[in-house]
XYZ file of C-alpha atoms in Angstrom:
714
model
C -28.818 1.153 8.458
C -31.779 2.731 7.928
C -32.449 6.434 9.481
C -36.625 5.900 10.353
C -37.488 8.952 10.949
C -38.904 12.001 8.176
C -39.381 15.476 8.951
C -41.959 17.908 9.031
C -42.234 20.817 6.888
C -40.045 24.055 6.710
C -41.007 27.148 7.084
C -38.593 29.035 5.537
C -38.226 33.295 5.790
C -39.516 35.190 2.905
C -36.295 36.854 2.809
C -34.371 33.791 2.690
C -36.930 32.376 0.034
C -36.041 35.671 -1.703
C -32.502 35.314 -1.659
C -31.910 31.795 -2.726
C -34.825 31.803 -5.545
C -31.521 31.515 -8.653
C -29.880 28.612 -6.969
C -32.920 26.365 -6.860
C -32.362 23.558 -8.555
C -33.936 19.976 -9.248
C -32.575 16.593 -8.103
C -32.345 15.324 -11.380
C -29.917 18.356 -12.889
C -27.557 16.895 -10.709
C -26.398 14.457 -13.377
C -25.023 17.236 -15.566
C -21.341 18.138 -13.899
C -19.164 16.005 -16.212
C -15.980 15.498 -14.201
C -13.629 13.994 -17.566
C -14.193 17.002 -19.425
C -10.582 18.523 -18.737
C -8.122 16.171 -18.791
C -5.421 15.903 -15.710
C -3.238 18.324 -14.679
C -0.644 17.017 -12.908
C 0.800 20.642 -12.381
C -2.258 21.679 -11.404
C -2.820 18.845 -8.424
C 0.209 19.417 -7.354
C 0.333 23.395 -6.890
C -2.884 22.682 -4.797
C -1.427 20.628 -2.892
C 1.231 22.369 -2.316
C -0.934 25.467 -1.364
C -3.295 23.276 1.371
C -0.545 22.097 2.860
C -1.070 18.231 2.102
C 2.748 18.142 2.400
C 5.705 20.158 1.262
C 9.522 18.932 1.462
C 11.014 18.714 4.472
C 13.904 21.504 5.656
C 12.133 23.933 2.893
C 14.101 27.263 4.121
C 17.137 25.449 4.662
C 17.102 24.381 1.036
C 14.645 21.056 1.184
C 16.777 17.398 1.215
C 15.372 14.428 -1.961
C 13.068 12.490 -0.759
C 12.610 13.843 2.406
C 8.915 14.947 2.977
C 6.612 16.122 5.381
C 2.760 16.372 6.001
C 0.669 19.729 6.895
C -2.694 18.992 8.883
C -4.713 17.378 5.598
C -2.073 15.375 4.363
C -1.746 14.039 8.000
C -5.160 13.445 8.148
C -5.719 11.907 5.300
C -2.607 9.769 5.949
C -4.109 8.804 9.362
C -7.771 8.041 7.961
C -5.844 5.538 5.686
C -4.663 3.702 8.105
C -8.030 3.601 10.281
C -9.238 1.973 7.821
C -6.844 -0.042 6.789
C -6.196 -1.558 10.604
C -10.198 -2.352 10.633
C -9.472 -3.741 6.689
C -7.300 -6.164 8.203
C -6.418 -6.309 11.662
C -9.357 -5.602 13.278
C -11.257 -7.941 10.448
C -8.593 -10.790 10.920
C -7.832 -10.948 14.362
C -4.510 -9.864 13.905
C -1.712 -9.503 16.463
C -0.247 -5.636 16.197
C 3.285 -4.846 17.259
C 5.288 -2.081 16.959
C 8.435 -3.120 16.736
C 12.287 -0.909 16.929
C 13.524 0.943 13.517
C 16.927 1.299 14.596
C 18.131 -2.964 14.181
C 21.723 -4.544 15.054
C 23.868 -5.313 12.048
C 23.486 -9.124 12.854
C 20.353 -9.639 12.238
C 20.592 -7.652 8.653
C 23.723 -10.119 7.787
C 21.368 -13.067 8.254
C 18.653 -12.060 6.333
C 20.100 -10.790 3.250
C 19.720 -7.058 3.176
C 23.436 -6.427 3.941
C 24.440 -8.161 1.251
C 21.419 -7.679 -1.138
C 19.439 -5.014 -0.537
C 20.654 -3.031 -3.555
C 19.818 -1.050 -6.780
C 21.742 -0.707 -9.916
C 23.367 3.067 -10.076
C 25.118 4.557 -13.219
C 27.820 7.532 -13.369
C 27.476 10.563 -15.336
C 30.660 10.114 -17.187
C 31.163 13.859 -16.868
C 29.311 15.369 -13.790
C 29.102 12.509 -11.477
C 25.217 12.668 -10.984
C 24.041 9.848 -10.536
C 21.077 7.948 -11.981
C 19.473 4.650 -10.853
C 19.928 2.378 -13.821
C 16.273 0.803 -15.338
C 15.230 4.347 -13.993
C 17.440 5.620 -16.521
C 16.075 3.307 -19.791
C 12.768 3.284 -18.819
C 12.522 7.156 -19.087
C 14.544 7.614 -21.646
C 12.981 4.477 -24.447
C 9.360 5.557 -23.264
C 10.514 8.917 -23.599
C 11.970 8.207 -27.458
C 8.349 5.779 -27.328
C 5.830 8.668 -27.442
C 8.488 11.347 -29.224
C 7.861 8.818 -32.063
C 4.348 8.185 -31.118
C 3.368 12.112 -31.772
C 5.235 12.096 -35.015
C 3.724 9.145 -36.679
C 0.283 10.831 -35.064
C 1.167 14.536 -35.796
C 0.428 15.783 -32.890
C 3.219 17.298 -31.584
C 2.870 21.144 -30.481
C 3.043 24.112 -32.555
C 6.313 26.326 -31.823
C 5.266 29.481 -29.959
C 7.665 31.758 -31.736
C 8.318 33.933 -29.297
C 9.827 30.755 -27.771
C 11.724 30.268 -30.781
C 14.809 31.990 -30.100
C 15.092 29.989 -26.818
C 14.539 27.227 -28.894
C 18.305 27.434 -30.840
C 19.914 27.098 -27.247
C 18.349 24.011 -26.561
C 20.412 21.015 -26.518
C 17.329 18.693 -27.014
C 17.345 16.252 -29.991
C 14.357 16.936 -32.245
C 11.270 14.214 -32.049
C 12.139 11.474 -34.866
C 9.919 8.922 -35.825
C 11.749 5.407 -34.715
C 12.019 2.836 -37.641
C 8.845 -0.126 -36.650
C 11.698 -2.812 -35.587
C 13.289 -0.798 -32.873
C 10.276 0.893 -31.689
C 9.263 -3.003 -31.285
C 12.149 -3.518 -29.291
C 11.728 -0.817 -27.319
C 7.983 -2.311 -25.637
C 9.714 -5.555 -25.388
C 12.662 -4.662 -23.304
C 9.806 -1.706 -20.843
C 7.633 -4.893 -21.009
C 10.399 -7.901 -19.547
C 12.743 -4.674 -17.738
C 11.794 -5.907 -14.414
C 14.043 -9.122 -14.806
C 17.517 -7.102 -16.225
C 20.450 -7.628 -14.117
C 22.976 -4.587 -12.983
C 24.941 -6.195 -16.409
C 22.513 -6.675 -18.971
C 20.613 -2.960 -18.171
C 24.966 -1.421 -19.212
C 24.674 -3.355 -22.498
C 20.888 -1.448 -22.850
C 22.708 1.767 -22.598
C 25.562 1.292 -24.335
C 23.093 -0.323 -27.193
C 21.113 1.806 -27.531
C 22.742 4.761 -26.985
C 20.505 5.541 -23.197
C 22.427 8.743 -21.772
C 21.825 11.097 -18.803
C 19.137 12.808 -20.330
C 19.478 16.484 -17.850
C 23.090 17.032 -19.457
C 23.069 14.321 -22.736
C 26.726 12.787 -20.927
C 27.091 9.369 -21.031
C 26.927 7.028 -18.348
C 29.413 3.928 -17.085
C 28.786 0.705 -15.699
C 26.598 0.323 -13.275
C 27.255 -0.212 -9.900
C 25.650 -1.938 -6.940
C 23.856 0.255 -4.449
C 22.935 -1.042 -1.014
C 19.722 0.669 -0.122
C 19.715 0.536 4.179
C 21.069 3.705 6.063
C 23.958 2.563 8.007
C 24.453 4.151 11.080
C 26.056 2.991 14.906
C 24.489 1.842 18.142
C 26.505 3.349 21.387
C 29.139 5.436 21.962
C 31.896 3.145 21.176
C 30.772 2.527 17.181
C 31.817 -0.698 17.913
C 27.811 -2.111 17.309
C 27.152 -1.761 13.547
C 23.290 -0.926 12.534
C 21.152 0.114 10.497
C 18.021 1.534 10.423
C 14.734 -0.718 8.581
C 13.578 -0.948 5.203
C 11.319 -2.636 6.169
C 8.857 -3.764 8.988
C 9.680 -7.982 9.401
C 12.351 -8.704 10.574
C 10.832 -7.440 13.647
C 7.972 -9.931 13.174
C 10.156 -12.853 12.448
C 12.598 -12.003 15.696
C 8.887 -11.972 17.577
C 7.594 -15.386 16.133
C 8.072 -17.786 19.057
C 6.504 -15.135 21.603
C 4.255 -14.230 18.788
C 3.081 -17.989 18.692
C 2.879 -18.422 22.678
C 0.068 -15.398 22.391
C -1.649 -16.810 20.232
C -1.842 -20.135 22.380
C 0.682 -22.203 19.744
C -1.776 -22.402 17.194
C -1.024 -21.701 13.474
C -2.589 -19.789 11.103
C -2.457 -16.591 12.477
C -0.696 -13.164 11.490
C 1.328 -10.306 13.055
C 0.669 -6.458 11.464
C 2.277 -3.403 11.769
C 2.271 0.233 11.222
C 5.957 1.963 11.287
C 8.604 4.306 9.727
C 10.884 2.344 7.659
C 14.678 4.047 5.798
C 15.181 3.675 2.432
C 18.559 5.423 0.447
C 17.097 5.791 -2.994
C 19.940 6.501 -5.347
C 17.370 9.205 -7.111
C 14.215 10.152 -5.527
C 12.803 12.783 -8.283
C 8.813 11.254 -7.971
C 7.371 13.182 -4.954
C 5.935 10.822 -2.752
C 6.112 7.985 -4.774
C 9.887 7.403 -4.307
C 11.591 8.922 -0.960
C 13.613 8.095 1.763
C 11.572 8.154 4.483
C 8.367 6.646 4.450
C 4.947 4.866 6.527
C 4.876 1.148 5.788
C 2.037 -0.741 7.001
C 3.054 -4.586 6.650
C 1.366 -8.292 7.403
C 3.638 -11.770 8.230
C 0.594 -14.470 8.248
C 1.987 -17.511 8.731
C 1.037 -20.754 7.254
C 1.440 -24.616 8.031
C 4.038 -25.231 4.349
C 1.597 -28.117 3.422
C -1.389 -26.151 3.957
C -1.666 -22.819 2.519
C -5.183 -23.140 1.757
C -7.481 -19.911 4.054
C -10.533 -20.681 5.609
C -12.383 -17.550 3.752
C -11.085 -17.919 0.842
C -14.539 -18.477 -0.501
C -15.912 -15.612 0.241
C -13.269 -14.014 -2.050
C -13.797 -16.455 -4.691
C -15.491 -15.041 -6.999
C -13.560 -11.420 -7.108
C -12.348 -10.513 -10.439
C -8.033 -9.253 -10.602
C -6.915 -7.595 -13.494
C -4.084 -9.700 -13.393
C -0.228 -9.443 -15.883
C 1.075 -12.731 -14.750
C 5.163 -13.654 -15.758
C 4.611 -15.741 -18.656
C 2.937 -12.648 -20.619
C 6.445 -10.718 -19.162
C 8.742 -12.626 -20.518
C 7.382 -12.842 -23.691
C 7.666 -9.257 -24.378
C 4.247 -8.035 -23.279
C 1.981 -6.642 -21.088
C -1.944 -7.509 -21.848
C -3.361 -8.496 -19.020
C -6.496 -11.106 -17.889
C -9.505 -10.371 -16.222
C -10.105 -13.656 -14.052
C -11.185 -14.181 -10.912
C -8.838 -15.105 -8.113
C -10.556 -18.512 -7.361
C -9.836 -19.499 -11.467
C -6.177 -17.984 -10.781
C -5.691 -20.106 -7.936
C -7.047 -23.433 -9.400
C -5.537 -23.039 -13.253
C -2.158 -22.523 -10.218
C -1.472 -18.614 -11.990
C -1.839 -17.578 -8.322
C 0.503 -20.417 -6.019
C -1.841 -20.758 -3.314
C -5.345 -20.224 -1.761
C -3.651 -17.479 0.553
C -1.844 -16.051 -1.314
C -5.340 -15.285 -3.516
C -6.786 -14.688 -0.144
C -4.899 -11.686 0.411
C -4.522 -10.443 -2.878
C -8.223 -9.853 -2.983
C -8.516 -8.177 -0.082
C -5.978 -5.671 -0.954
C -8.419 -5.009 -4.059
C -11.185 -4.476 -1.967
C -9.398 -1.835 0.260
C -7.893 0.096 -2.323
C -11.815 0.055 -3.821
C -12.802 1.263 -0.439
C -9.968 4.571 0.031
C -10.544 5.186 -3.756
C -8.726 3.791 -5.759
C -10.122 3.954 -9.297
C -10.467 0.287 -10.253
C -9.664 0.775 -14.285
C -6.176 1.771 -13.040
C -5.343 -1.296 -10.506
C -4.232 -4.629 -11.418
C -1.886 -7.274 -10.081
C 1.636 -7.669 -11.917
C 3.734 -11.369 -10.542
C 7.065 -10.485 -10.209
C 10.123 -13.139 -12.310
C 12.654 -14.547 -11.735
C 15.490 -11.867 -11.606
C 13.468 -9.765 -9.999
C 11.623 -11.586 -7.271
C 13.759 -10.322 -3.771
C 16.237 -13.171 -1.874
C 13.204 -14.263 0.542
C 11.004 -14.586 -1.775
C 8.997 -17.427 -3.743
C 6.296 -15.502 -5.770
C 5.025 -12.394 -5.311
C 2.510 -9.859 -6.843
C 3.223 -6.005 -7.309
C -0.578 -4.343 -6.912
C 0.399 -1.710 -9.380
C -1.700 1.526 -9.360
C -1.543 3.741 -12.671
C -0.770 7.922 -12.257
C 0.610 10.156 -13.751
C 4.340 9.060 -13.985
C 2.780 5.199 -14.895
C 1.977 1.823 -12.859
C 3.402 2.268 -9.462
C 4.025 -0.656 -7.474
C 1.959 0.161 -4.216
C 1.301 -3.163 -2.587
C 3.457 -6.195 -2.685
C 1.830 -9.335 -1.569
C 4.789 -12.403 -1.636
C 5.418 -15.728 -0.597
C 8.535 -15.531 1.690
C 8.393 -19.605 2.208
C 10.171 -20.273 5.304
C 13.269 -18.334 4.376
C 13.502 -15.692 7.258
C 12.221 -18.048 10.576
C 15.107 -20.837 9.001
C 18.337 -18.334 8.664
C 17.491 -17.096 11.511
C 16.820 -20.030 13.529
C 20.777 -21.366 12.169
C 22.228 -18.043 13.180
C 20.815 -18.159 16.691
C 20.482 -21.480 18.083
C 16.636 -20.423 18.735
C 13.985 -22.706 16.999
C 11.478 -20.448 15.695
C 9.245 -23.739 14.942
C 5.765 -24.742 15.540
C 4.928 -27.902 17.615
C 2.122 -29.902 16.296
C 0.365 -32.237 18.583
C -0.583 -35.152 16.784
C -4.238 -36.734 17.200
C -2.691 -40.276 15.690
C 1.344 -40.968 15.877
C 3.214 -40.845 13.169
C 5.386 -44.371 12.328
C 7.927 -44.156 10.572
C 11.289 -46.118 9.347
C 14.816 -44.699 9.157
C 18.410 -45.328 8.133
C 20.072 -44.755 11.177
C 24.354 -45.351 12.194
C 25.001 -45.320 15.170
C 28.796 -45.006 16.586
C 30.420 -47.816 19.035
C 31.111 -44.806 21.167
C 33.790 -46.589 23.500
C 35.649 -47.830 20.295
C 35.423 -44.145 18.765
C 36.492 -42.564 21.787
C 39.395 -45.120 22.389
C 40.949 -44.729 18.934
C 40.032 -41.163 18.542
C 39.914 -39.775 21.463
C 39.928 -35.802 21.819
C 39.095 -35.843 17.770
C 36.024 -38.431 19.132
C 33.438 -35.472 19.043
C 34.108 -34.405 15.468
C 33.534 -37.249 14.040
C 30.286 -38.708 16.356
C 28.416 -34.944 14.931
C 30.010 -35.402 11.434
C 27.868 -38.554 11.552
C 24.929 -37.849 13.165
C 24.395 -34.698 10.844
C 24.013 -37.658 7.395
C 20.863 -37.920 5.185
C 19.549 -41.730 4.572
C 21.261 -40.665 0.918
C 24.813 -40.222 2.289
C 23.919 -43.628 5.405
C 23.130 -45.779 2.898
C 26.311 -45.119 0.619
C 28.825 -45.423 3.680
C 26.592 -48.658 4.666
C 28.180 -50.323 0.852
C 31.073 -49.373 1.433
C 31.931 -50.328 4.973
C 30.044 -53.608 3.221
C 33.632 -54.207 1.372
C 35.985 -52.660 3.666
C 37.404 -49.711 5.547
C 36.281 -46.476 4.945
C 38.149 -43.040 4.928
C 35.935 -39.923 6.653
C 36.370 -37.074 6.086
C 34.993 -33.585 8.235
C 33.828 -30.962 7.715
C 36.638 -29.019 9.171
C 39.024 -30.985 7.336
C 40.774 -33.991 9.681
C 40.783 -37.594 8.773
C 38.823 -41.053 10.001
C 39.257 -44.366 8.895
C 36.434 -46.927 9.775
C 36.497 -49.948 10.146
C 32.962 -52.189 10.176
C 33.200 -52.148 13.910
C 33.122 -48.744 14.197
C 29.389 -47.611 13.734
C 26.426 -50.091 12.827
C 23.956 -48.494 10.167
C 20.340 -49.803 10.383
C 16.978 -49.017 9.988
C 15.279 -47.880 12.948
C 10.627 -47.544 13.786
C 9.736 -44.350 14.926
C 7.366 -43.430 16.050
C 6.120 -39.438 16.434
C 3.930 -37.415 18.445
C 4.483 -34.406 17.724
C 5.151 -32.978 14.218
C 8.067 -30.242 14.263
C 7.988 -27.662 10.859
C 9.072 -24.101 10.167
C 5.999 -22.342 8.845
C 5.910 -20.576 5.642
C 4.867 -16.523 5.429
C 2.616 -14.632 3.370
C 3.511 -11.116 3.438
C 1.096 -8.087 2.452
C 3.267 -4.562 2.323
C 1.904 -1.810 1.706
C 3.091 1.702 0.957
C 1.570 3.871 2.632
C 3.001 7.184 0.948
C 2.579 6.012 -2.786
C -1.617 5.034 -1.720
C -1.598 8.739 -0.389
C -0.580 10.680 -3.430
C -2.427 7.864 -6.253
C -5.732 8.534 -4.328
C -5.167 11.924 -4.843
C -4.387 11.645 -8.759
C -7.961 9.285 -9.014
C -9.505 12.305 -7.086
C -8.855 15.041 -8.100
C -10.697 17.062 -11.590
C -11.457 21.207 -12.562
C -15.505 21.756 -12.997
C -16.447 22.332 -16.176
C -17.003 25.302 -16.421
C -13.904 26.524 -14.482
C -10.353 24.466 -15.143
C -9.110 26.682 -12.467
C -11.229 25.403 -9.977
C -9.834 22.142 -9.066
C -11.885 19.844 -6.524
C -11.069 16.923 -4.781
C -13.821 14.037 -4.343
C -11.597 12.106 -1.399
C -14.455 9.753 -0.088
C -15.395 10.411 3.562
C -14.151 7.530 4.786
C -10.595 9.001 4.387
C -11.419 12.896 3.777
C -9.008 14.751 5.923
C -12.410 16.678 7.206
C -15.512 15.146 7.973
C -17.680 17.853 8.237
C -18.078 21.970 7.007
C -20.134 24.110 9.294
C -20.669 27.153 7.708
C -22.267 30.518 8.736
C -24.495 31.626 6.055
C -23.061 35.438 6.821
C -20.327 36.399 9.862
C -23.860 37.757 11.936
C -23.930 37.474 15.913
C -27.225 35.253 16.106
C -25.412 32.435 14.314
C -22.398 31.492 16.805
C -25.080 30.069 19.179
C -25.953 27.765 17.061
C -22.988 26.510 15.394
C -21.608 25.814 18.928
C -25.172 23.917 19.304
C -24.563 21.568 16.240
C -20.872 21.533 17.440
C -21.713 20.705 20.947
C -25.795 19.839 20.690
C -26.825 16.541 22.343
C -27.578 13.688 19.426
C -29.687 11.197 19.845
C -29.528 8.154 19.217
C -31.920 4.588 19.659
C -29.711 1.461 20.110
C -30.760 -0.336 17.455
C -29.580 -3.056 15.353
C -32.163 -1.913 11.949
C -33.619 1.647 12.831
C -32.578 5.396 14.313
C -34.686 7.321 15.462
C -34.965 10.773 16.782
C -36.201 9.529 20.544
C -34.349 8.051 23.028
C -31.895 7.354 24.969
C -30.572 10.591 24.747
C -26.690 10.718 25.161
C -24.533 13.433 25.429
C -21.778 14.059 22.859
C -20.445 16.159 20.817
C -19.898 16.223 16.350
C -16.845 15.254 17.070
C -17.058 12.934 20.259
C -18.473 10.552 17.976
C -16.029 9.996 15.301
C -17.186 12.891 13.000
C -14.251 15.765 13.078
C -16.020 19.079 11.455
C -14.240 22.833 10.962
C -16.111 25.799 10.895
C -15.212 28.267 8.326
C -16.483 31.335 9.684
C -14.164 34.044 7.453
C -14.949 37.006 6.039
C -14.992 35.426 1.992
C -18.381 34.742 0.281
C -19.754 31.197 1.130
C -19.113 30.346 -2.697
C -15.344 31.172 -1.963
C -15.529 28.260 1.602
C -17.863 26.528 -0.423
C -14.448 26.136 -3.048
C -11.707 26.280 -0.533
C -13.339 23.086 0.500
C -13.816 21.542 -2.367
C -9.801 21.967 -2.363
C -9.559 20.011 0.726
C -11.522 17.128 -0.097
C -14.219 17.980 2.350
C -17.077 15.600 1.513
C -20.196 17.160 3.862
C -21.504 20.192 5.371
C -23.723 22.160 7.419
C -25.155 25.210 6.400
C -26.494 27.788 9.042
C -28.431 29.963 7.391
C -31.547 32.548 8.089
C -34.341 29.525 8.829
C -32.091 28.291 11.689
C -32.590 31.418 13.319
C -36.799 30.286 13.851
C -36.811 26.927 13.353
C -32.970 25.904 15.223
C -32.458 23.806 11.442
C -29.496 23.693 9.698
C -29.326 21.915 6.298
C -27.418 19.214 5.570
C -25.182 18.645 2.271
C -22.973 17.717 -0.052
C -20.249 20.286 -0.994
C -19.777 18.206 -4.268
C -16.750 15.086 -4.241
C -18.972 12.142 -3.608
C -21.983 13.009 -4.931
C -21.786 9.208 -6.931
C -23.736 11.129 -10.134
C -22.025 14.541 -10.808
C -22.757 18.127 -8.665
C -24.236 21.246 -9.096
C -22.821 24.843 -8.970
C -24.992 25.752 -5.306
C -25.213 22.618 -3.891
C -29.184 21.097 -3.509
C -29.211 20.872 -0.148
C -31.873 18.358 2.807
C -33.474 20.135 5.519
C -33.832 18.088 8.874
C -32.950 19.189 12.634
C -29.855 19.676 14.730
C -30.088 17.004 16.825
C -30.176 14.914 13.789
C -27.076 16.004 12.032
C -24.884 13.881 14.463
C -26.476 10.268 13.493
C -26.818 11.314 9.797
C -22.746 12.443 9.265
C -21.490 9.664 11.716
C -24.097 7.695 9.491
C -22.587 8.640 5.901
C -18.942 9.113 6.520
C -18.377 5.417 8.461
C -20.114 4.455 4.624
C -23.500 2.728 6.169
C -25.940 5.166 4.660
C -24.491 7.063 1.109
C -25.924 10.487 -0.576
C -28.939 8.753 -2.027
C -30.306 7.414 0.867
C -30.283 10.168 3.235
C -32.312 11.933 0.599
C -35.070 9.913 0.461
C -34.741 9.810 4.400
C -34.450 13.100 5.321
C -36.204 15.082 2.380
C -35.077 17.758 -0.298
C -36.697 20.964 -0.635
C -37.444 23.665 -3.493
C -35.700 26.937 -3.173
C -37.333 29.554 -3.949
C -41.124 27.424 -3.083
C -40.863 27.028 -0.205
C -41.539 23.578 0.059
C -40.360 20.693 1.265
C -40.823 17.371 -0.754
C -39.479 13.524 0.828
C -37.339 11.908 -2.213
């Protein structure tokens, strides 16, 4: 949508012109900023996030609990905006059915789903201190550190020792960095490439073979043991109804399948979606938001006919290029990735089916939209031993951050596992009944018992025999028929009872059946998003320091997810600016309800800036305006409106980017666009919803050069 207006020339007061003469910049100067001058500094980012209260350890004044975090105002707003975009990108775009199911779950549900028996990680204990470590993470961290040390030694990039710290180093028990034998280094690389495929006992063997110890104490570790990750609880005062806090939202979808199917008028395919809290009792949560014990998930369960896993919209994403790391490459001990279109990957069988490929492409598009760096995003296929007990195929969207490649989204083909096991356990058929346009005629071998003779001969045991015969499949019936042709046959039921049958007890023959209804259990494709991990990697990918001042950090968050969209900043604390600030926040928004243009003419709609869906914040503190800009650089605020001296006379305010989302860099002082207050609302709304960008706005509204008192239409 283009903004259909041009501003008249703006008159500047002499005092205004003199004051801003020194910050005049041409638009071309915006390309001079280098965001990669300084290497990423995780300590600096974490200090910023703590100082601006994006998040903080929960119960901090009580000492805190590992793996539990509270989000502050900017962190909560950032998460809410990510969720809002997720809901629009998936639920609205795909017409999904949204759910909100309970967190507390009765134990029988997870016993049936397999979580009680198999939802576990392998842990090892320090043999002296008893400290608990996750086995696969221990192996990964120790071997990765050894490879890093080897690389430093060989390249000669070890940092010189500070003489002042030499005495402290003497007491340091950390072994010196050494070069590895090339063959050993290669073994380490192969192990790391295949790490997710190792079982618990195999991880224990690796610890012994390569002398892997607790890095904090240098003590040996014991044999790996399984640890179930679910938080156990009880429902009710008697303690007779055990339960668990859910480790995923998925089971709530499956148990409501029949109601969802009915709501969708019995049609398949369809998808349900849910955003909510989940809990996992992580063994050693030591990586901030990347490994926590309570977190927000967004999960989709897409139900599809097992005989037709095509997707009606697959052609829309067929040419999307993904970075893929398949299981065969990993099994060979390598980590080389390949760029391949979704269509080609499905055609070659690398991605199992169209529906799985469609959602992988949509996941990719969503992550790029909210600000993930495409060069640090890949899809890795799970290997056999790594696969969850319910999955037949699974790809993880992994995002690279300061800790390495981190799984942020899983996209699994769960087949019919969950619906099948819950159906068997409860006796409630979680199936689809499809009415056929043309009936299917089939022949089937059937065993008919002589019920009168069976009842007379076996009396109270007749029911068990009847049930046993009904459960025989066609090969078993064929064998029974052959055996009966030779004489009497002894049959043992699952209850351990034995019956001797003669040919007159049962007739086995083929019968013709006409099927008008096809009954099947749908398969499930499940994209599952860990929003905390996505949020943290998003912050890392969009953090940088100014070229001239390394200590001044900037968060370049995309406007669609930024906690605050617009900063309203008076040039000074003069009282005459107050009514102008109030007018910006509460003025009449002018919109033409036209699909092509917006004009500053009727119809008039009364609305506040925030009512227009734009969250704004006024910063009228007494610090310098430069410091206020810098403060909002740290908060990730993408746009601002400056109330200056010209506003007193022309009711004109100025729209500018603070420096985070200008594609080609930023200025020490921002380039400004002049526009009338009544149009600020329209432009801000268009910008942060993504339908306009900085260059479009500059062309529509015009720029002016400070110090010359001139207005230019770019």
